[in-house]
Amino acid sequence: MKEKIIIGNQKNYMTVKDVAVFLEEIKHKLDSNNVIICPSNIYLPYYLKKGFKVGLQNIAPTDDNAYTGEITSKQAKHIGVEYVIVGHSERRSHFNENSAVIESKLKTALNSGLIPILCVGETLEEKNTFQTKTVLTNQLLHSLSGINHVDKLIIAYEPVWAIGTNITPTNDEIKQNILMIREIVKEHSFIQNLIILYGGSVSSHNIDELKQIEQIDGFLVGKASIEATGFLTLIDVLKNNE
Ligand code: PGA
């Protein structure tokens, strides 16, 4: 079985002291190439210096305009960043990112050679009113409409109601929705090996259960990626599953 990818989305959780502790605890124990850390931008150089694969949590919508406070994909690529999270639900809800903005971010990232991790997922209300399929279809097809190289990106299925709540869908629900995402993306372009991750309250406590889902290529981990011991446990569990 292929080794699963683990992406740590450390959000804005850590201080510089936390980062120093995390790096100290993890650096000699991490022996997997499939681990990517997305720290706060200000800490990227610390991770790069230690040889981590890193990603941004967000990107400017184009490389051309002046955007105070943003980082362009070109800038990121030049310092060794390889990945970027696009369309995270916190950006969709707090910064009103719509599909047009997300599409633009995907394009600019791909043009610079970054691998985008496109996040999609339904809210609890949408789930309870049986709109998951419609929501995933809209999110995917609208943001991918002008993208030629869908094979170059990673998709993360993150139900909004599972993010930061310690609640996860059942394995059956995740499986069904991942299969649905594969079908929807096929409407846009036929891709054999589309990489799809699951994200939302993944931790060392539920990874044994979640790893049973064969259709998952890896995990996008938020809160559980900021504490080294738990994060290493999670990585080990997946490694021993190969
Ligand atoms: P969580 O966050 O693991 O803390 O639920 C996941 C995410 O926001 O990507």
Coordinates of N, CA and C and ligand atoms in Angstrom, one line a residue:
M1 N 0.8 -1.2 0.0 CA 0.0 0.0 0.0 C 0.9 1.3 0.0
K2 N 0.4 2.3 -0.7 CA 1.2 3.5 -0.8 C 1.2 4.3 0.5
E3 N 2.4 4.9 0.9 CA 2.4 5.6 2.2 C 1.5 6.8 2.1
K4 N 0.7 7.0 3.2 CA -0.2 8.1 3.1 C 0.5 9.4 3.4
I5 N -0.1 10.5 2.8 CA 0.4 11.8 3.0 C -0.1 12.4 4.3
I6 N 0.7 13.1 5.0 CA 0.1 13.9 6.2 C 0.5 15.3 6.1
I7 N -0.5 16.2 6.1 CA -0.2 17.6 6.0 C -0.6 18.3 7.3
G8 N 0.3 18.9 7.9 CA 0.0 19.6 9.2 C -0.4 21.1 8.9
N9 N -1.6 21.4 9.2 CA -2.0 22.8 9.0 C -2.0 23.5 10.4
Q10 N -0.9 24.1 10.7 CA -0.7 24.6 12.1 C -1.4 26.0 12.3
K11 N -2.1 26.5 11.3 CA -2.9 27.7 11.4 C -2.1 28.8 12.1
N12 N -2.7 29.5 13.0 CA -2.0 30.6 13.7 C -1.9 30.2 15.2
Y13 N -1.7 28.9 15.4 CA -1.7 28.4 16.8 C -0.5 28.7 17.6
M14 N 0.7 28.8 16.9 CA 2.0 28.7 17.7 C 2.7 30.0 17.8
T15 N 3.4 30.1 19.0 CA 4.4 31.2 19.2 C 5.7 30.7 18.7
V16 N 6.7 31.5 18.6 CA 8.0 31.1 18.2 C 8.6 30.1 19.2
K17 N 8.3 30.2 20.4 CA 8.7 29.3 21.4 C 8.1 27.9 21.2
D18 N 6.9 27.9 20.9 CA 6.2 26.6 20.5 C 6.9 25.9 19.3
V19 N 7.2 26.7 18.3 CA 7.8 26.2 17.1 C 9.2 25.6 17.5
A20 N 10.0 26.3 18.3 CA 11.3 25.8 18.7 C 11.2 24.5 19.4
V21 N 10.2 24.3 20.3 CA 10.0 23.1 21.1 C 9.6 22.0 20.1
F22 N 8.7 22.3 19.2 CA 8.2 21.3 18.2 C 9.3 20.8 17.4
L23 N 10.1 21.7 16.8 CA 11.2 21.3 16.0 C 12.2 20.5 16.7
E24 N 12.5 20.8 17.9 CA 13.5 20.1 18.7 C 13.0 18.7 19.0
E25 N 11.7 18.5 19.2 CA 11.2 17.2 19.5 C 11.0 16.3 18.3
I26 N 10.8 17.0 17.2 CA 10.4 16.2 16.0 C 11.6 15.9 15.1
K27 N 12.6 16.7 15.1 CA 13.5 16.7 13.9 C 14.3 15.4 13.8
H28 N 14.7 14.7 14.9 CA 15.5 13.5 14.7 C 14.6 12.3 14.5
K29 N 13.3 12.5 14.7 CA 12.4 11.3 14.7 C 11.6 11.2 13.4
L30 N 11.6 12.2 12.6 CA 10.8 12.2 11.5 C 11.5 11.6 10.3
D31 N 11.0 10.4 9.9 CA 11.8 9.7 8.8 C 10.8 9.5 7.6
S32 N 9.8 10.3 7.5 CA 8.9 10.1 6.4 C 8.9 11.3 5.4
N33 N 9.0 11.0 4.2 CA 9.0 12.1 3.1 C 7.6 12.6 2.8
N34 N 6.7 11.9 3.4 CA 5.3 12.2 3.1 C 4.6 13.2 4.0
V35 N 5.5 13.8 4.9 CA 4.9 14.8 5.8 C 5.2 16.2 5.4
I36 N 4.2 17.0 5.4 CA 4.3 18.4 4.9 C 3.8 19.3 6.1
I37 N 4.5 20.3 6.4 CA 4.0 21.2 7.4 C 3.7 22.5 6.8
C38 N 2.5 23.0 7.2 CA 2.1 24.4 6.8 C 2.0 25.3 8.0
P39 N 3.2 25.9 8.3 CA 3.2 26.7 9.5 C 2.7 28.1 9.2
S40 N 2.7 29.0 10.2 CA 2.4 30.4 10.0 C 3.6 30.9 9.1
N41 N 3.2 31.8 8.2 CA 4.3 32.3 7.2 C 5.6 32.7 7.9
I42 N 5.4 33.4 9.0 CA 6.6 34.0 9.7 C 7.6 32.9 10.1
Y43 N 7.1 31.6 10.3 CA 8.0 30.6 10.7 C 8.5 29.7 9.6
L44 N 8.1 29.9 8.4 CA 8.5 29.1 7.3 C 10.0 28.8 7.2
P45 N 10.9 29.9 7.4 CA 12.3 29.7 7.3 C 12.8 28.7 8.3
Y46 N 12.2 28.7 9.5 CA 12.7 27.7 10.6 C 12.5 26.3 10.1
Y47 N 11.4 26.0 9.5 CA 11.1 24.7 9.0 C 11.9 24.3 7.8
L48 N 12.1 25.3 6.9 CA 12.9 25.0 5.7 C 14.3 24.7 6.1
K49 N 14.9 25.5 7.1 CA 16.3 25.2 7.5 C 16.5 23.8 8.1
K50 N 15.4 23.3 8.7 CA 15.5 21.9 9.2 C 15.2 20.8 8.2
G51 N 15.0 21.3 7.0 CA 14.8 20.3 5.9 C 13.3 19.8 5.8
F52 N 12.4 20.4 6.4 CA 11.0 20.0 6.3 C 10.4 20.4 4.9
K53 N 9.5 19.5 4.4 CA 8.7 19.9 3.3 C 7.6 20.9 3.8
V54 N 7.5 22.0 3.2 CA 6.5 23.0 3.7 C 5.5 23.5 2.7
G55 N 4.4 24.0 3.2 CA 3.4 24.6 2.4 C 2.9 25.9 3.0
L56 N 2.3 26.7 2.2 CA 1.6 27.9 2.7 C 0.2 27.6 3.1
Q57 N -0.4 28.4 3.9 CA -1.8 28.2 4.3 C -2.7 29.0 3.4
N58 N -2.1 29.8 2.6 CA -2.9 30.7 1.7 C -1.9 31.4 0.7
I59 N -2.5 32.0 -0.3 CA -1.6 32.6 -1.3 C -2.4 33.8 -1.9
A60 N -1.6 34.8 -2.4 CA -2.2 35.9 -3.1 C -2.9 35.4 -4.4
P61 N -4.0 36.0 -4.8 CA -4.8 35.5 -6.0 C -4.0 35.6 -7.3
T62 N -3.1 36.5 -7.4 CA -2.2 36.6 -8.6 C -0.8 37.0 -8.2
D63 N 0.1 36.8 -9.1 CA 1.5 37.2 -8.8 C 1.7 38.6 -9.2
D64 N 0.8 39.2 -9.9 CA 1.1 40.5 -10.6 C 0.7 41.8 -9.8
N65 N -0.4 41.8 -9.1 CA -0.8 43.0 -8.4 C -0.1 43.2 -7.1
A66 N -0.2 44.4 -6.6 CA 0.3 44.7 -5.2 C -0.8 44.3 -4.2
Y67 N -0.5 43.4 -3.3 CA -1.5 43.0 -2.3 C -0.8 43.1 -0.9
T68 N -1.0 44.2 -0.3 CA -0.5 44.4 1.1 C -0.9 43.2 2.0
G69 N 0.1 42.7 2.6 CA -0.1 41.6 3.6 C -0.2 40.2 3.0
E70 N -0.1 40.1 1.6 CA -0.1 38.8 1.0 C 1.2 38.3 0.6
I71 N 1.3 37.0 0.3 CA 2.5 36.4 -0.2 C 2.2 35.8 -1.6
T72 N 3.1 36.0 -2.6 CA 2.8 35.4 -3.9 C 3.4 34.0 -4.0
S73 N 2.8 33.3 -5.0 CA 3.3 31.9 -5.2 C 4.8 31.9 -5.6
K74 N 5.1 33.0 -6.4 CA 6.5 33.1 -6.9 C 7.5 33.3 -5.7
Q75 N 7.1 34.2 -4.8 CA 7.9 34.4 -3.6 C 8.1 33.1 -2.8
A76 N 7.0 32.4 -2.7 CA 7.0 31.1 -1.9 C 7.9 30.1 -2.6
K77 N 7.7 30.0 -3.9 CA 8.5 29.0 -4.6 C 10.0 29.2 -4.5
H78 N 10.4 30.5 -4.6 CA 11.8 30.9 -4.5 C 12.5 30.5 -3.2
I79 N 11.7 30.4 -2.1 CA 12.4 30.1 -0.9 C 12.3 28.6 -0.6
G80 N 11.6 27.8 -1.5 CA 11.6 26.4 -1.3 C 10.3 25.8 -0.8
V81 N 9.2 26.6 -0.8 CA 7.9 26.1 -0.5 C 7.4 25.3 -1.7
E82 N 6.8 24.1 -1.3 CA 6.3 23.3 -2.4 C 4.8 23.2 -2.5
Y83 N 4.1 23.5 -1.5 CA 2.6 23.3 -1.4 C 1.9 24.5 -1.0
V84 N 0.6 24.6 -1.2 CA -0.2 25.7 -0.7 C -1.7 25.2 -0.5
I85 N -2.2 25.5 0.7 CA -3.6 25.2 1.0 C -4.5 26.3 0.3
V86 N -5.5 25.9 -0.4 CA -6.3 26.9 -1.1 C -7.8 26.5 -0.8
G87 N -8.6 27.6 -0.4 CA -10.0 27.4 -0.2 C -10.3 26.7 1.1
H88 N -9.5 26.9 2.1 CA -9.8 26.3 3.5 C -11.1 27.0 3.9
S89 N -11.9 26.2 4.7 CA -13.2 26.7 5.0 C -13.1 28.0 5.9
E90 N -12.0 28.1 6.7 CA -11.9 29.3 7.5 C -11.6 30.6 6.6
R91 N -11.0 30.4 5.4 CA -10.8 31.5 4.5 C -12.1 31.7 3.7
R92 N -12.8 30.7 3.4 CA -14.1 30.9 2.7 C -15.1 31.7 3.6
S93 N -15.1 31.3 4.9 CA -16.1 32.0 5.8 C -15.6 33.3 6.4
H94 N -14.4 33.4 6.8 CA -13.9 34.7 7.4 C -13.5 35.7 6.4
F95 N -13.0 35.3 5.2 CA -12.5 36.2 4.2 C -13.3 36.2 2.9
N96 N -14.5 35.6 3.0 CA -15.4 35.6 1.9 C -14.7 35.1 0.6
E97 N -13.9 34.1 0.6 CA -13.3 33.6 -0.6 C -14.3 32.8 -1.4
N98 N -14.6 33.2 -2.6 CA -15.5 32.5 -3.4 C -14.8 31.7 -4.5
S99 N -15.5 31.0 -5.3 CA -14.9 30.1 -6.3 C -14.0 30.8 -7.2
A100 N -14.4 32.0 -7.6 CA -13.6 32.8 -8.6 C -12.2 33.1 -8.0
V101 N -12.2 33.5 -6.7 CA -10.9 33.8 -6.0 C -10.1 32.5 -5.9
I102 N -10.8 31.4 -5.5 CA -10.1 30.2 -5.3 C -9.5 29.7 -6.7
E103 N -10.3 29.8 -7.7 CA -9.8 29.4 -9.1 C -8.5 30.2 -9.4
S104 N -8.5 31.5 -9.1 CA -7.4 32.3 -9.4 C -6.2 31.9 -8.6
K105 N -6.4 31.6 -7.3 CA -5.3 31.1 -6.5 C -4.7 29.8 -7.0
L106 N -5.6 28.9 -7.4 CA -5.2 27.6 -8.0 C -4.3 27.8 -9.2
K107 N -4.8 28.7 -10.1 CA -4.0 29.0 -11.3 C -2.6 29.6 -11.0
T108 N -2.6 30.6 -10.1 CA -1.3 31.2 -9.8 C -0.3 30.2 -9.2
A109 N -0.9 29.4 -8.3 CA 0.0 28.4 -7.6 C 0.5 27.4 -8.6
L110 N -0.3 26.9 -9.5 CA 0.1 25.9 -10.5 C 1.1 26.5 -11.5
N111 N 0.9 27.8 -11.9 CA 1.8 28.4 -12.8 C 3.2 28.6 -12.2
S112 N 3.3 28.7 -10.9 CA 4.6 28.8 -10.2 C 5.2 27.5 -9.8
G113 N 4.4 26.4 -10.1 CA 5.0 25.1 -9.7 C 4.7 24.7 -8.3
L114 N 3.8 25.4 -7.6 CA 3.4 24.9 -6.3 C 2.3 23.9 -6.4
I115 N 2.2 23.0 -5.5 CA 1.1 22.0 -5.5 C 0.0 22.5 -4.6
P116 N -1.2 22.8 -5.2 CA -2.3 23.3 -4.4 C -3.0 22.2 -3.7
I117 N -3.4 22.4 -2.4 CA -4.3 21.5 -1.7 C -5.6 22.2 -1.6
L118 N -6.5 21.8 -2.5 CA -7.8 22.4 -2.5 C -8.8 21.8 -1.5
C119 N -9.3 22.6 -0.6 CA -10.2 22.1 0.5 C -11.6 22.3 0.1
V120 N -12.4 21.3 0.2 CA -13.9 21.4 0.0 C -14.6 20.7 1.1
G121 N -15.8 21.1 1.3 CA -16.6 20.4 2.4 C -17.9 21.1 2.7
E122 N -18.8 20.4 3.2 CA -20.2 21.0 3.5 C -20.3 21.4 5.0
T123 N -21.2 22.4 5.3 CA -21.4 22.7 6.7 C -22.4 21.7 7.3
L124 N -22.6 21.8 8.6 CA -23.6 20.9 9.2 C -25.0 21.1 8.7
E125 N -25.4 22.3 8.5 CA -26.7 22.6 8.0 C -26.9 22.0 6.6
E126 N -25.8 22.2 5.7 CA -25.9 21.6 4.4 C -26.0 20.1 4.4
K127 N -25.2 19.5 5.4 CA -25.3 18.0 5.5 C -26.7 17.6 5.9
N128 N -27.2 18.3 6.9 CA -28.5 17.9 7.5 C -29.7 18.1 6.5
T129 N -29.5 19.0 5.5 CA -30.5 19.2 4.5 C -30.2 18.5 3.2
F130 N -29.3 17.5 3.3 CA -29.0 16.7 2.2 C -28.4 17.4 1.0
Q131 N -27.6 18.5 1.3 CA -27.0 19.2 0.1 C -25.6 18.9 -0.1
T132 N -25.0 17.9 0.5 CA -23.6 17.7 0.4 C -23.2 17.6 -1.0
K133 N -23.9 16.8 -1.8 CA -23.5 16.6 -3.2 C -23.5 17.9 -4.0
T134 N -24.6 18.7 -3.8 CA -24.6 19.9 -4.5 C -23.5 20.9 -4.1
V135 N -23.2 20.9 -2.8 CA -22.2 21.8 -2.3 C -20.8 21.4 -2.9
L136 N -20.5 20.1 -2.8 CA -19.2 19.6 -3.3 C -19.1 19.8 -4.8
T137 N -20.2 19.6 -5.5 CA -20.2 19.8 -7.0 C -19.9 21.2 -7.3
N138 N -20.6 22.2 -6.6 CA -20.4 23.6 -6.9 C -19.0 24.0 -6.5
Q139 N -18.5 23.6 -5.4 CA -17.2 24.0 -4.9 C -16.1 23.5 -5.9
L140 N -16.3 22.3 -6.3 CA -15.2 21.7 -7.2 C -15.3 22.2 -8.6
L141 N -16.5 22.1 -9.2 CA -16.6 22.5 -10.6 C -16.4 24.0 -10.9
H142 N -16.9 24.8 -10.0 CA -16.7 26.2 -10.2 C -15.2 26.6 -10.0
S143 N -14.6 26.1 -9.0 CA -13.2 26.5 -8.8 C -12.2 25.8 -9.7
L144 N -12.6 24.7 -10.3 CA -11.7 24.0 -11.3 C -12.0 24.3 -12.7
S145 N -13.0 25.2 -13.0 CA -13.5 25.3 -14.4 C -12.3 25.8 -15.3
G146 N -11.5 26.7 -14.9 CA -10.4 27.1 -15.8 C -9.1 26.4 -15.6
I147 N -9.1 25.4 -14.9 CA -7.8 24.7 -14.5 C -7.5 23.5 -15.5
N148 N -6.4 23.6 -16.1 CA -6.1 22.5 -17.0 C -5.4 21.3 -16.4
H149 N -4.6 21.5 -15.3 CA -3.9 20.5 -14.7 C -4.4 20.0 -13.4
V150 N -5.6 19.5 -13.4 CA -6.2 19.0 -12.1 C -5.4 17.9 -11.6
D151 N -4.7 17.2 -12.4 CA -3.9 16.0 -12.0 C -2.7 16.5 -11.1
K152 N -2.4 17.8 -11.1 CA -1.3 18.3 -10.4 C -1.7 18.8 -9.0
L153 N -3.0 18.7 -8.6 CA -3.4 19.2 -7.3 C -3.9 18.1 -6.4
I154 N -3.9 18.4 -5.1 CA -4.4 17.5 -4.1 C -5.8 18.1 -3.7
I155 N -6.7 17.2 -3.4 CA -8.0 17.7 -2.9 C -8.1 17.2 -1.4
A156 N -8.6 18.1 -0.6 CA -8.8 17.7 0.8 C -10.3 17.8 1.1
Y157 N -10.9 16.7 1.5 CA -12.3 16.7 1.9 C -12.4 17.0 3.4
E158 N -12.9 18.2 3.7 CA -12.9 18.6 5.1 C -14.3 19.1 5.4
P159 N -15.2 18.3 5.9 CA -16.5 18.7 6.3 C -16.3 19.9 7.4
V160 N -17.0 21.0 7.1 CA -16.8 22.2 8.0 C -17.1 21.8 9.5
W161 N -18.1 21.0 9.6 CA -18.6 20.7 11.0 C -17.7 19.7 11.7
A162 N -16.7 19.2 11.0 CA -15.7 18.3 11.7 C -14.4 19.0 12.1
I163 N -14.3 20.3 11.6 CA -13.0 21.0 11.8 C -13.0 21.6 13.2
G164 N -12.0 21.2 14.0 CA -11.9 21.7 15.3 C -12.9 21.4 16.3
T165 N -13.7 20.3 16.0 CA -14.8 20.0 16.9 C -14.7 18.7 17.7
N166 N -13.6 17.9 17.3 CA -13.5 16.6 17.8 C -14.6 15.6 17.4
I167 N -15.3 16.0 16.4 CA -16.4 15.1 15.8 C -15.9 14.8 14.4
T168 N -16.0 13.5 14.1 CA -15.7 13.1 12.7 C -16.9 12.4 12.1
P169 N -17.0 12.4 10.8 CA -18.1 11.6 10.2 C -17.8 10.1 10.4
T170 N -18.7 9.3 10.1 CA -18.4 7.8 10.1 C -17.5 7.5 9.0
N171 N -16.8 6.4 9.0 CA -16.0 6.0 7.9 C -16.8 5.8 6.6
D172 N -18.0 5.3 6.8 CA -18.9 5.2 5.6 C -19.2 6.5 4.9
E173 N -19.5 7.5 5.8 CA -19.8 8.8 5.2 C -18.6 9.4 4.5
I174 N -17.4 9.2 5.1 CA -16.2 9.8 4.5 C -15.9 9.1 3.1
K175 N -16.1 7.7 3.2 CA -15.8 6.9 2.0 C -16.8 7.4 0.8
Q176 N -18.1 7.5 1.2 CA -19.0 7.9 0.2 C -18.7 9.2 -0.4
N177 N -18.3 10.2 0.4 CA -18.1 11.5 -0.1 C -16.8 11.6 -0.9
I178 N -15.8 10.8 -0.5 CA -14.6 10.8 -1.3 C -14.9 10.2 -2.7
L179 N -15.7 9.1 -2.7 CA -16.0 8.6 -4.0 C -16.8 9.6 -4.8
M180 N -17.7 10.3 -4.1 CA -18.5 11.3 -4.8 C -17.5 12.4 -5.4
I181 N -16.5 12.8 -4.7 CA -15.6 13.8 -5.2 C -14.9 13.3 -6.4
R182 N -14.5 12.0 -6.4 CA -13.8 11.4 -7.6 C -14.7 11.5 -8.8
E183 N -16.0 11.2 -8.6 CA -17.0 11.2 -9.7 C -17.1 12.6 -10.2
I184 N -17.3 13.6 -9.3 CA -17.5 15.0 -9.7 C -16.3 15.5 -10.5
V185 N -15.1 15.2 -10.0 CA -13.9 15.7 -10.7 C -13.8 15.1 -12.1
K186 N -14.3 13.8 -12.2 CA -14.2 13.2 -13.5 C -15.1 13.9 -14.6
E187 N -16.1 14.6 -14.1 CA -16.9 15.5 -15.0 C -16.1 16.6 -15.6
H188 N -15.1 17.0 -14.8 CA -14.2 18.1 -15.3 C -13.1 17.5 -16.2
S189 N -12.4 16.5 -15.7 CA -11.4 15.9 -16.5 C -11.1 14.5 -15.9
F190 N -10.7 13.6 -16.8 CA -10.5 12.2 -16.4 C -9.1 12.1 -15.8
I191 N -9.1 11.8 -14.5 CA -7.8 11.7 -13.9 C -7.7 10.3 -13.1
Q192 N -6.7 9.6 -13.4 CA -6.6 8.2 -12.8 C -6.3 8.3 -11.3
N193 N -5.3 9.1 -11.0 CA -4.8 9.0 -9.6 C -4.9 10.3 -8.9
L194 N -6.1 10.8 -8.8 CA -6.4 12.0 -8.1 C -6.1 11.7 -6.6
I195 N -5.3 12.6 -6.0 CA -5.0 12.4 -4.6 C -6.1 13.1 -3.7
I196 N -6.7 12.4 -2.8 CA -7.8 13.0 -2.0 C -7.5 12.7 -0.5
L197 N -7.4 13.7 0.3 CA -7.1 13.6 1.7 C -8.4 13.8 2.5
Y198 N -8.4 13.4 3.7 CA -9.5 13.7 4.6 C -9.0 14.6 5.7
G199 N -9.8 15.7 6.1 CA -9.4 16.5 7.2 C -10.6 16.9 8.0
G200 N -10.3 17.1 9.3 CA -11.4 17.5 10.3 C -11.3 16.6 11.5
S201 N -10.6 17.2 12.6 CA -10.5 16.5 13.9 C -9.7 15.2 13.8
V202 N -8.8 15.1 12.9 CA -7.9 13.9 12.8 C -6.9 14.0 14.0
S203 N -6.7 12.9 14.7 CA -5.7 12.9 15.8 C -5.2 11.5 16.1
S204 N -4.2 11.4 17.0 CA -3.7 10.1 17.3 C -4.8 9.2 17.9
H205 N -5.9 9.8 18.4 CA -6.9 9.1 19.0 C -7.9 8.4 18.0
N206 N -8.0 9.0 16.9 CA -9.0 8.3 15.9 C -8.3 7.8 14.6
I207 N -7.0 7.9 14.6 CA -6.3 7.6 13.3 C -6.4 6.1 13.0
D208 N -6.5 5.2 14.1 CA -6.6 3.8 13.8 C -7.9 3.5 13.1
E209 N -8.9 4.2 13.5 CA -10.2 4.0 12.8 C -10.2 4.6 11.4
L210 N -9.7 5.8 11.3 CA -9.8 6.5 10.0 C -8.9 5.9 8.9
K211 N -7.8 5.3 9.4 CA -6.9 4.7 8.4 C -7.5 3.5 7.7
Q212 N -8.6 3.0 8.2 CA -9.3 1.8 7.6 C -9.9 2.2 6.2
I213 N -10.1 3.5 6.0 CA -10.7 3.9 4.8 C -9.7 3.9 3.6
E214 N -9.9 2.9 2.8 CA -8.9 2.6 1.7 C -8.8 3.8 0.7
Q215 N -10.0 4.4 0.5 CA -10.1 5.5 -0.5 C -9.3 6.7 -0.1
I216 N -8.8 6.8 1.1 CA -8.1 8.1 1.5 C -6.6 8.0 1.2
D217 N -6.1 9.0 0.6 CA -4.6 9.0 0.3 C -3.8 9.7 1.4
G218 N -4.5 10.3 2.4 CA -3.8 10.9 3.4 C -4.7 11.8 4.2
F219 N -4.1 12.6 5.1 CA -4.9 13.4 6.1 C -4.3 14.9 6.1
L220 N -5.3 15.8 6.3 CA -4.9 17.2 6.6 C -5.3 17.4 8.1
V221 N -4.2 17.7 8.8 CA -4.4 17.7 10.3 C -4.2 19.1 10.8
G222 N -5.1 19.6 11.6 CA -5.0 20.9 12.2 C -4.4 20.9 13.6
K223 N -5.2 21.0 14.6 CA -4.8 21.1 16.0 C -3.8 20.0 16.4
A224 N -4.0 18.8 15.9 CA -3.1 17.7 16.3 C -1.7 17.7 15.6
S225 N -1.5 18.8 14.8 CA -0.2 18.9 14.2 C 0.8 19.8 14.9
I226 N 0.3 20.4 16.0 CA 1.2 21.4 16.7 C 1.9 20.8 17.9
E227 N 1.6 19.6 18.3 CA 2.2 19.0 19.4 C 3.0 17.7 18.9
A228 N 4.3 17.8 19.1 CA 5.2 16.8 18.4 C 4.9 15.3 18.7
T229 N 4.7 15.0 20.0 CA 4.5 13.6 20.4 C 3.3 13.0 19.7
G230 N 2.1 13.7 19.8 CA 0.9 13.2 19.2 C 1.0 13.1 17.7
F231 N 1.7 14.1 17.1 CA 1.8 14.2 15.6 C 2.7 13.0 15.2
L232 N 3.8 12.7 15.9 CA 4.6 11.6 15.6 C 3.9 10.3 15.7
T233 N 3.0 10.2 16.7 CA 2.2 8.9 16.9 C 1.4 8.7 15.6
L234 N 0.7 9.8 15.2 CA -0.1 9.7 14.1 C 0.7 9.2 12.8
I235 N 1.8 9.8 12.6 CA 2.7 9.4 11.5 C 3.1 7.9 11.6
D236 N 3.5 7.5 12.8 CA 3.9 6.1 13.0 C 2.8 5.2 12.7
V237 N 1.6 5.5 13.2 CA 0.4 4.6 13.0 C 0.2 4.4 11.5
L238 N 0.3 5.4 10.7 CA 0.1 5.3 9.3 C 1.3 4.5 8.6
K239 N 2.5 4.8 9.1 CA 3.6 4.1 8.5 C 3.5 2.6 8.7
N240 N 3.1 2.2 9.9 CA 2.9 0.8 10.3 C 1.8 0.1 9.6
N241 N 1.0 0.9 8.9 CA -0.1 0.4 8.2 C 0.2 -0.1 6.7
E242 N 1.4 0.3 6.3 CA 1.8 0.0 4.9 C 1.8 -1.4 4.6
Ligands
PGA1 P1 -8.6 20.2 12.8 O1 -8.4 21.2 11.6 O2 -7.7 19.0 12.6 O3 -8.1 21.0 14.0 O4 -10.0 19.8 12.9 C1 -8.3 20.7 10.3 C2 -8.1 21.8 9.3 O5 -8.6 22.9 9.6 O6 -7.5 21.7 8.3

